[in-house]
Tab-separated table of C-alpha atoms and ligand atoms in Angstrom:
chain	number	residue	atom	x	y	z
W	1	MET	CA	0.000	0.000	0.000
W	2	LYS	CA	2.700	2.364	1.108
W	3	LYS	CA	4.795	1.328	-1.827
W	4	SER	CA	2.106	1.993	-4.442
W	5	LEU	CA	1.346	5.361	-2.866
W	6	PHE	CA	5.010	6.185	-3.090
W	7	PHE	CA	5.199	5.203	-6.747
W	8	GLY	CA	1.934	7.012	-7.423
W	9	ALA	CA	3.391	10.213	-6.032
W	10	LEU	CA	6.504	9.760	-8.106
W	11	THR	CA	4.479	9.296	-11.277
W	12	VAL	CA	2.502	12.478	-10.633
W	13	ALA	CA	5.698	14.395	-9.952
W	14	GLY	CA	7.239	12.899	-13.082
W	15	LEU	CA	4.222	13.857	-15.155
W	16	ALA	CA	4.194	17.378	-13.775
W	17	ALA	CA	7.877	17.789	-14.567
W	18	GLY	CA	7.246	16.320	-18.011
W	19	ALA	CA	4.407	18.765	-18.645
W	20	ALA	CA	6.489	21.707	-17.472
W	21	ALA	CA	9.394	20.620	-19.633
W	22	ALA	CA	7.234	19.630	-22.627
W	23	GLY	CA	8.551	21.412	-25.649
W	24	THR	CA	7.096	24.877	-26.007
W	25	LEU	CA	9.058	25.023	-29.261
W	26	ASP	CA	7.111	22.051	-30.631
W	27	ASP	CA	3.828	23.570	-29.436
W	28	VAL	CA	4.582	26.877	-31.149
W	29	LYS	CA	5.651	25.144	-34.357
W	30	ALA	CA	2.544	22.927	-34.376
W	31	ARG	CA	0.277	25.917	-33.693
W	32	GLY	CA	2.067	28.027	-36.285
W	33	LYS	CA	1.756	30.986	-33.943
W	34	LEU	CA	3.516	32.391	-30.900
W	35	ASN	CA	1.267	33.376	-28.004
W	36	CYS	CA	3.034	36.403	-26.575
W	37	GLY	CA	1.908	38.266	-23.469
W	38	VAL	CA	2.181	42.043	-23.644
W	39	THR	CA	0.661	44.985	-21.743
W	40	THR	CA	-2.847	46.264	-22.275
W	41	GLY	CA	-1.151	49.242	-23.928
W	42	VAL	CA	1.842	51.482	-23.285
W	43	PRO	CA	2.698	53.860	-26.173
W	44	GLY	CA	6.039	53.040	-27.790
W	45	PHE	CA	6.312	49.746	-25.908
W	46	ALA	CA	3.192	47.788	-26.886
W	47	GLU	CA	0.034	49.150	-28.418
W	48	PRO	CA	-2.194	48.345	-31.382
W	49	ASP	CA	-1.959	51.005	-34.129
W	50	ALA	CA	-4.911	52.530	-36.003
W	51	ASN	CA	-5.208	49.289	-38.002
W	52	GLY	CA	-5.150	47.109	-34.911
W	53	VAL	CA	-1.589	45.931	-35.578
W	54	TRP	CA	0.512	45.689	-32.404
W	55	GLN	CA	3.574	47.944	-32.455
W	56	GLY	CA	6.346	48.763	-30.026
W	57	PHE	CA	9.632	48.026	-28.366
W	58	ASP	CA	8.324	45.001	-26.397
W	59	VAL	CA	6.169	43.864	-29.302
W	60	ALA	CA	9.377	43.653	-31.366
W	61	VAL	CA	10.706	40.977	-28.997
W	62	CYS	CA	7.593	38.842	-29.652
W	63	ARG	CA	7.935	39.391	-33.390
W	64	ALA	CA	11.646	38.562	-33.250
W	65	VAL	CA	10.955	35.209	-31.567
W	66	ALA	CA	8.242	34.431	-34.146
W	67	ALA	CA	10.717	35.321	-36.911
W	68	ALA	CA	13.372	33.046	-35.361
W	69	VAL	CA	11.038	30.092	-34.821
W	70	LEU	CA	8.461	30.392	-37.604
W	71	SER	CA	10.293	32.637	-40.102
W	72	ASP	CA	7.292	34.947	-39.825
W	73	PRO	CA	7.212	38.038	-37.575
W	74	THR	CA	3.448	38.326	-38.037
W	75	ALA	CA	2.739	34.847	-36.647
W	76	VAL	CA	2.020	36.202	-33.170
W	77	GLU	CA	-1.117	36.220	-31.090
W	78	PHE	CA	-0.708	39.197	-28.771
W	79	VAL	CA	-2.315	38.586	-25.399
W	80	PRO	CA	-2.851	41.762	-23.346
W	81	THR	CA	-2.063	41.294	-19.652
W	82	THR	CA	-2.146	43.615	-16.640
W	83	GLY	CA	0.385	43.822	-13.825
W	84	LYS	CA	-1.801	41.366	-11.936
W	85	THR	CA	-2.777	38.860	-14.655
W	86	ARG	CA	0.569	38.476	-16.450
W	87	PHE	CA	2.079	35.797	-14.209
W	88	THR	CA	-0.989	33.545	-14.195
W	89	ALA	CA	-1.151	33.835	-17.974
W	90	LEU	CA	2.434	32.593	-18.248
W	91	ALA	CA	2.258	29.918	-15.530
W	92	SER	CA	-0.961	28.447	-16.942
W	93	GLY	CA	0.450	28.099	-20.464
W	94	GLU	CA	-1.983	30.640	-21.965
W	95	ILE	CA	1.098	32.415	-23.311
W	96	ASP	CA	4.459	30.992	-24.427
W	97	MET	CA	6.399	34.014	-23.201
W	98	LEU	CA	5.866	37.406	-21.610
W	99	ALA	CA	7.430	40.511	-23.159
W	100	ARG	CA	6.006	43.259	-21.041
W	101	ASN	CA	8.112	45.763	-19.065
W	102	THR	CA	8.460	43.118	-16.360
W	103	THR	CA	11.163	43.558	-13.757
W	104	TRP	CA	13.521	40.661	-13.117
W	105	THR	CA	13.415	40.068	-9.372
W	106	PHE	CA	14.537	37.266	-7.090
W	107	SER	CA	11.008	36.195	-6.104
W	108	ARG	CA	9.644	36.177	-9.648
W	109	ASP	CA	12.480	33.903	-10.663
W	110	VAL	CA	12.851	31.668	-7.608
W	111	ASP	CA	9.384	31.710	-6.041
W	112	LEU	CA	7.064	32.195	-9.018
W	113	LYS	CA	9.385	29.928	-11.051
W	114	PHE	CA	9.980	31.970	-14.166
W	115	GLU	CA	13.145	32.271	-16.191
W	116	PHE	CA	14.156	35.776	-17.247
W	117	THR	CA	15.955	35.382	-20.532
W	118	GLY	CA	17.743	38.718	-20.556
W	119	ILE	CA	17.171	42.439	-20.144
W	120	ASN	CA	15.833	44.509	-23.004
W	121	TYR	CA	15.502	47.738	-21.030
W	122	TYR	CA	17.388	48.901	-17.932
W	123	ASP	CA	14.947	51.094	-16.081
W	124	GLY	CA	14.189	52.560	-12.661
W	125	GLN	CA	11.112	53.898	-10.903
W	126	GLY	CA	10.270	57.598	-11.075
W	127	PHE	CA	7.509	60.038	-10.113
W	128	MET	CA	5.476	62.486	-12.178
W	129	VAL	CA	3.498	65.421	-10.785
W	130	PRO	CA	1.589	68.342	-12.287
W	131	LYS	CA	3.942	71.321	-12.541
W	132	GLU	CA	1.428	73.515	-10.728
W	133	LEU	CA	2.011	71.532	-7.512
W	134	GLY	CA	5.444	73.161	-7.361
W	135	VAL	CA	7.119	69.991	-6.064
W	136	SER	CA	10.772	69.526	-6.992
W	137	SER	CA	11.719	66.362	-5.119
W	138	ALA	CA	9.973	63.092	-4.305
W	139	LYS	CA	10.942	63.705	-0.692
W	140	ASP	CA	8.477	66.623	-0.658
W	141	LEU	CA	5.550	64.269	-1.297
W	142	ASP	CA	4.533	63.727	2.350
W	143	GLY	CA	0.787	63.071	2.511
W	144	ALA	CA	0.363	62.841	-1.282
W	145	THR	CA	-2.157	60.611	-3.020
W	146	VAL	CA	-0.312	58.314	-5.423
W	147	CYS	CA	-1.691	56.430	-8.437
W	148	ILE	CA	-0.080	53.041	-8.337
W	149	GLN	CA	-0.517	49.950	-10.451
W	150	THR	CA	-1.327	46.813	-8.478
W	151	GLY	CA	0.751	43.635	-8.751
W	152	THR	CA	3.897	45.562	-9.640
W	153	THR	CA	7.317	46.166	-8.148
W	154	THR	CA	6.261	49.836	-8.259
W	155	GLU	CA	3.833	49.194	-5.429
W	156	LEU	CA	6.525	47.622	-3.255
W	157	ASN	CA	9.236	50.215	-4.009
W	158	LEU	CA	6.811	53.022	-3.237
W	159	ALA	CA	6.173	51.628	0.232
W	160	ASP	CA	9.942	51.205	0.786
W	161	PHE	CA	10.746	54.737	-0.413
W	162	PHE	CA	8.175	56.477	1.733
W	163	ARG	CA	8.988	54.371	4.784
W	164	SER	CA	12.729	54.936	4.515
W	165	ASN	CA	12.176	58.692	4.169
W	166	ASN	CA	9.712	58.658	7.052
W	167	ILE	CA	6.912	60.217	5.008
W	168	SER	CA	3.393	58.968	4.315
W	169	TYR	CA	1.186	58.598	1.251
W	170	GLU	CA	-2.244	57.426	0.299
W	171	PRO	CA	-2.308	54.853	-2.512
W	172	VAL	CA	-4.893	55.074	-5.293
W	173	PRO	CA	-4.748	51.533	-6.711
W	174	ILE	CA	-5.234	51.142	-10.458
W	175	GLU	CA	-5.078	48.205	-12.883
W	176	THR	CA	-3.828	49.561	-16.209
W	177	SER	CA	-1.824	52.420	-17.657
W	178	ALA	CA	-4.921	53.814	-19.357
W	179	GLU	CA	-6.688	53.966	-16.013
W	180	ALA	CA	-3.635	55.536	-14.380
W	181	GLN	CA	-3.513	58.251	-16.991
W	182	GLN	CA	-7.197	58.976	-16.698
W	183	GLN	CA	-7.152	59.104	-12.881
W	184	TYR	CA	-4.003	61.213	-12.759
W	185	LEU	CA	-5.298	63.737	-15.303
W	186	ALA	CA	-8.652	63.875	-13.474
W	187	GLY	CA	-6.770	64.790	-10.293
W	188	ALA	CA	-7.722	61.598	-8.435
W	189	CYS	CA	-4.069	61.402	-7.388
W	190	ASP	CA	-1.343	64.034	-6.976
W	191	VAL	CA	1.387	61.749	-8.237
W	192	TYR	CA	1.808	58.988	-10.790
W	193	THR	CA	4.654	56.606	-10.166
W	194	THR	CA	5.931	53.802	-12.397
W	195	ASP	CA	9.037	52.818	-14.362
W	196	ALA	CA	10.617	55.990	-15.807
W	197	SER	CA	10.078	54.638	-19.334
W	198	GLY	CA	6.365	54.244	-18.570
W	199	LEU	CA	6.228	57.818	-17.268
W	200	ALA	CA	7.804	59.085	-20.498
W	201	ALA	CA	5.342	57.018	-22.546
W	202	THR	CA	2.345	58.302	-20.587
W	203	ARG	CA	3.487	61.931	-20.569
W	204	ALA	CA	4.036	61.839	-24.342
W	205	THR	CA	0.312	61.290	-24.879
W	206	PHE	CA	-0.774	64.278	-22.731
W	207	GLU	CA	-2.223	67.276	-24.505
W	208	ASP	CA	0.314	69.470	-22.722
W	209	PRO	CA	3.266	67.351	-21.570
W	210	SER	CA	5.091	70.466	-20.349
W	211	ALA	CA	2.459	70.904	-17.620
W	212	HIS	CA	3.889	67.803	-15.907
W	213	VAL	CA	7.303	67.210	-14.418
W	214	VAL	CA	9.176	63.996	-13.802
W	215	LEU	CA	10.978	64.376	-10.465
W	216	PRO	CA	14.744	63.762	-10.329
W	217	GLU	CA	14.672	60.706	-8.025
W	218	ILE	CA	14.944	57.227	-9.503
W	219	VAL	CA	14.183	55.045	-6.507
W	220	SER	CA	14.818	51.515	-7.763
W	221	LYS	CA	16.472	49.260	-10.298
W	222	GLU	CA	13.980	47.875	-12.820
W	223	PRO	CA	15.743	45.504	-15.190
W	224	LEU	CA	12.955	44.740	-17.672
W	225	GLY	CA	13.063	41.686	-19.873
W	226	PRO	CA	11.243	38.784	-21.476
W	227	LEU	CA	10.476	35.676	-19.426
W	228	VAL	CA	9.332	32.084	-19.839
W	229	ARG	CA	8.327	29.294	-17.453
W	230	HIS	CA	10.962	27.378	-15.518
W	231	GLY	CA	11.586	23.883	-16.828
W	232	ASP	CA	11.839	24.330	-20.585
W	233	HIS	CA	15.440	25.295	-21.156
W	234	GLU	CA	15.320	24.715	-24.901
W	235	TRP	CA	12.601	27.355	-25.185
W	236	GLY	CA	14.351	29.678	-22.735
W	237	ASP	CA	17.496	29.452	-24.875
W	238	ILE	CA	15.556	30.470	-27.976
W	239	VAL	CA	14.107	33.584	-26.347
W	240	ARG	CA	17.460	34.453	-24.706
W	241	TRP	CA	19.507	34.096	-27.894
W	242	THR	CA	16.923	35.899	-30.017
W	243	LEU	CA	17.297	38.946	-27.783
W	244	ASN	CA	21.071	38.489	-27.796
W	245	ALA	CA	21.006	38.310	-31.594
W	246	MET	CA	19.304	41.718	-31.728
W	247	ILE	CA	21.857	43.175	-29.300
W	248	ALA	CA	24.886	41.555	-30.976
W	249	ALA	CA	23.667	42.627	-34.424
W	250	GLU	CA	23.843	46.266	-33.355
W	251	GLU	CA	27.342	45.781	-31.966
W	252	LEU	CA	28.439	44.020	-35.153
W	253	GLY	CA	26.888	46.625	-37.468
W	254	ILE	CA	24.233	44.306	-38.906
W	255	THR	CA	20.992	46.126	-39.724
W	256	SER	CA	17.677	45.274	-41.389
W	257	ALA	CA	19.032	47.116	-44.443
W	258	ASN	CA	22.330	45.236	-44.815
W	259	VAL	CA	21.522	41.803	-43.343
W	260	ALA	CA	20.721	40.212	-46.718
W	261	GLU	CA	24.080	41.293	-48.072
W	262	MET	CA	25.945	40.227	-44.927
W	263	ALA	CA	24.213	36.853	-45.052
W	264	GLU	CA	26.094	36.189	-48.287
W	265	GLY	CA	29.165	35.803	-46.094
W	266	THR	CA	31.604	38.326	-44.590
W	267	MET	CA	35.204	38.451	-43.373
W	268	ASN	CA	33.946	38.467	-39.741
W	269	PRO	CA	33.515	34.889	-38.434
W	270	GLU	CA	31.105	35.932	-35.649
W	271	ILE	CA	28.790	37.643	-38.147
W	272	ASN	CA	28.940	34.485	-40.269
W	273	ARG	CA	28.083	32.255	-37.306
W	274	LEU	CA	25.228	34.538	-36.253
W	275	LEU	CA	23.798	34.696	-39.753
W	276	GLY	CA	24.246	30.962	-40.318
W	277	THR	CA	26.788	30.943	-43.131
W	278	GLU	CA	29.310	29.283	-40.806
W	279	GLY	CA	28.781	26.751	-38.009
W	280	GLU	CA	25.606	25.129	-36.699
W	281	LEU	CA	24.185	27.594	-34.172
W	282	GLY	CA	20.659	27.473	-35.614
W	283	ALA	CA	20.542	23.667	-35.493
W	284	MET	CA	21.738	23.730	-31.875
W	285	LEU	CA	18.637	25.775	-31.029
W	286	GLY	CA	16.380	23.459	-33.053
W	287	LEU	CA	15.937	26.238	-35.612
W	288	GLU	CA	16.857	26.891	-39.234
W	289	ALA	CA	20.342	28.201	-40.052
W	290	ASP	CA	18.908	31.602	-41.021
W	291	TRP	CA	16.973	32.144	-37.753
W	292	ALA	CA	18.919	35.272	-36.725
W	293	ARG	CA	18.915	36.634	-40.244
W	294	ASN	CA	15.108	36.458	-40.134
W	295	VAL	CA	15.061	38.258	-36.804
W	296	ILE	CA	17.205	41.151	-38.001
W	297	ALA	CA	15.519	41.368	-41.410
W	298	SER	CA	12.063	41.588	-39.830
W	299	VAL	CA	12.472	43.712	-36.707
W	300	GLY	CA	15.974	45.151	-37.043
W	301	ASN	CA	18.823	45.167	-34.548
W	302	TYR	CA	18.356	46.402	-30.969
W	303	GLY	CA	19.295	49.984	-31.863
W	304	GLU	CA	16.843	50.111	-34.749
W	305	VAL	CA	14.065	48.806	-32.510
W	306	PHE	CA	14.947	51.352	-29.810
W	307	GLU	CA	15.167	54.332	-32.163
W	308	GLY	CA	12.067	53.367	-34.118
W	309	ASN	CA	9.779	53.016	-31.118
W	310	ILE	CA	10.988	54.927	-28.073
W	311	GLY	CA	14.153	56.842	-29.056
W	312	GLU	CA	14.868	60.547	-29.039
W	313	THR	CA	13.260	61.186	-32.406
W	314	THR	CA	9.951	59.616	-31.297
W	315	PRO	CA	7.331	61.302	-29.083
W	316	ILE	CA	8.478	59.075	-26.178
W	317	GLY	CA	11.932	60.674	-26.507
W	318	LEU	CA	14.074	58.295	-24.456
W	319	ALA	CA	17.870	58.556	-24.579
W	320	ARG	CA	19.845	55.324	-24.779
W	321	GLY	CA	21.461	55.955	-21.358
W	322	LEU	CA	22.102	52.613	-19.630
W	323	ASN	CA	20.628	50.920	-22.703
W	324	ALA	CA	23.584	51.867	-24.888
W	325	GLN	CA	26.007	49.172	-25.996
W	326	TRP	CA	28.866	48.424	-23.592
W	327	THR	CA	31.189	49.820	-26.261
W	328	ASP	CA	29.381	53.182	-25.843
W	329	GLY	CA	29.410	53.177	-22.045
W	330	GLY	CA	26.072	51.394	-21.582
W	331	LEU	CA	25.116	48.021	-20.119
W	332	LEU	CA	24.104	46.141	-23.280
W	333	TYR	CA	26.504	43.254	-23.670
W	334	SER	CA	25.603	40.116	-25.582
W	335	PRO	CA	27.636	36.999	-24.823
W	336	PRO	CA	29.578	35.732	-27.847
W	337	PHE	CA	28.013	33.809	-30.687
W	338	ARG	CA	30.322	30.833	-30.813
I	401	LIG	N1	8.249	46.907	-14.074
I	401	LIG	C1	7.210	46.845	-13.098
I	401	LIG	C2	5.938	47.604	-13.531
I	401	LIG	C3	5.372	47.108	-14.808
I	401	LIG	C4	3.994	47.691	-15.136
I	401	LIG	O1	2.990	46.989	-15.019
I	401	LIG	N2	3.951	48.947	-15.569
I	401	LIG	C5	2.708	49.563	-15.936
I	401	LIG	C6	2.916	51.044	-16.073
I	401	LIG	S1	3.968	51.494	-17.419
I	401	LIG	C7	2.147	48.958	-17.192
I	401	LIG	O2	2.836	48.301	-17.918
I	401	LIG	N3	0.875	49.162	-17.499
I	401	LIG	C8	0.243	48.678	-18.680
I	401	LIG	C9	-0.827	47.685	-18.398
I	401	LIG	O3	-1.170	47.455	-17.242
I	401	LIG	O4	-1.340	47.087	-19.320
I	401	LIG	C10	6.887	45.409	-12.758
I	401	LIG	O5	7.384	44.511	-13.438
I	401	LIG	O6	6.142	45.145	-11.818
């Protein structure tokens, strides 16, 4: 009796592990579509355009993975998720990956059992207030009402910041960026706090952005990146190396405009390995030899994706800052393709 119970338990555990490890790559290939979790909408990062086509910096990561796996950047089902619903969507298998300004933290990795496959945006939490409040530092916000998105690191950092500065606040909990914007503009809160990139994205859509100031304090580290479930390393490798391919392509000077020519073969062995004219890197991932070529041809390298969606020439207007290549004094550093 005891023995069969013991073996029964083992079988269940074995099955669970098998299910968790079951090939997401095979599922995606069989479905012919990548199910990619994104936000409900943050301008420049992930938002449907006037034709209902999803666009943005995070959207590009989904499209890049679809290009790598299915040779088709349009083969993506975008699944909008909020700060609260995103982790259930990933854990349950509703989505194959999440590419949604999600901060890599210890507990999300170790406790929630997700694998962060890299960082596509180094961010930090900031505060925005109407200029007319005359506030110049976050430390002057004692007693303020603060619009804060639930289920986020923002919520936790806010509590830490106010507590460590011995000041108080009243939270106004909200679910989505759209709601935050609406509540903040309606004066339901004095302050809106989120990742600085999210503040820039929100402010860019205001009728009069200059009537709002982003305060100088950045109170946290928010390394944002794509994530997958624990247990499927083959799939994790594909998402990780797709992002690395975008980052390395910028470093190596490969762009959407010159990738076809470079894929004819170059004098640089790393470019050749990345683009599949030398070595077997694609096969090692379970993909075609031209997987990275497809990524760069369809979405561009990291710099192109940054400049096209959120860079200084866009309404979002973000500088590269920490998100510059390591060769330009930033933190972007892809491991070698060999
Ligand atoms: N990086 C933080 C915050 C992410 C977050 O949810 N940010 C908001 C404000 S920019 C957002 O994406 N809202 C869009 C939505 O809820 O759909 C986290 O991972 O918890």
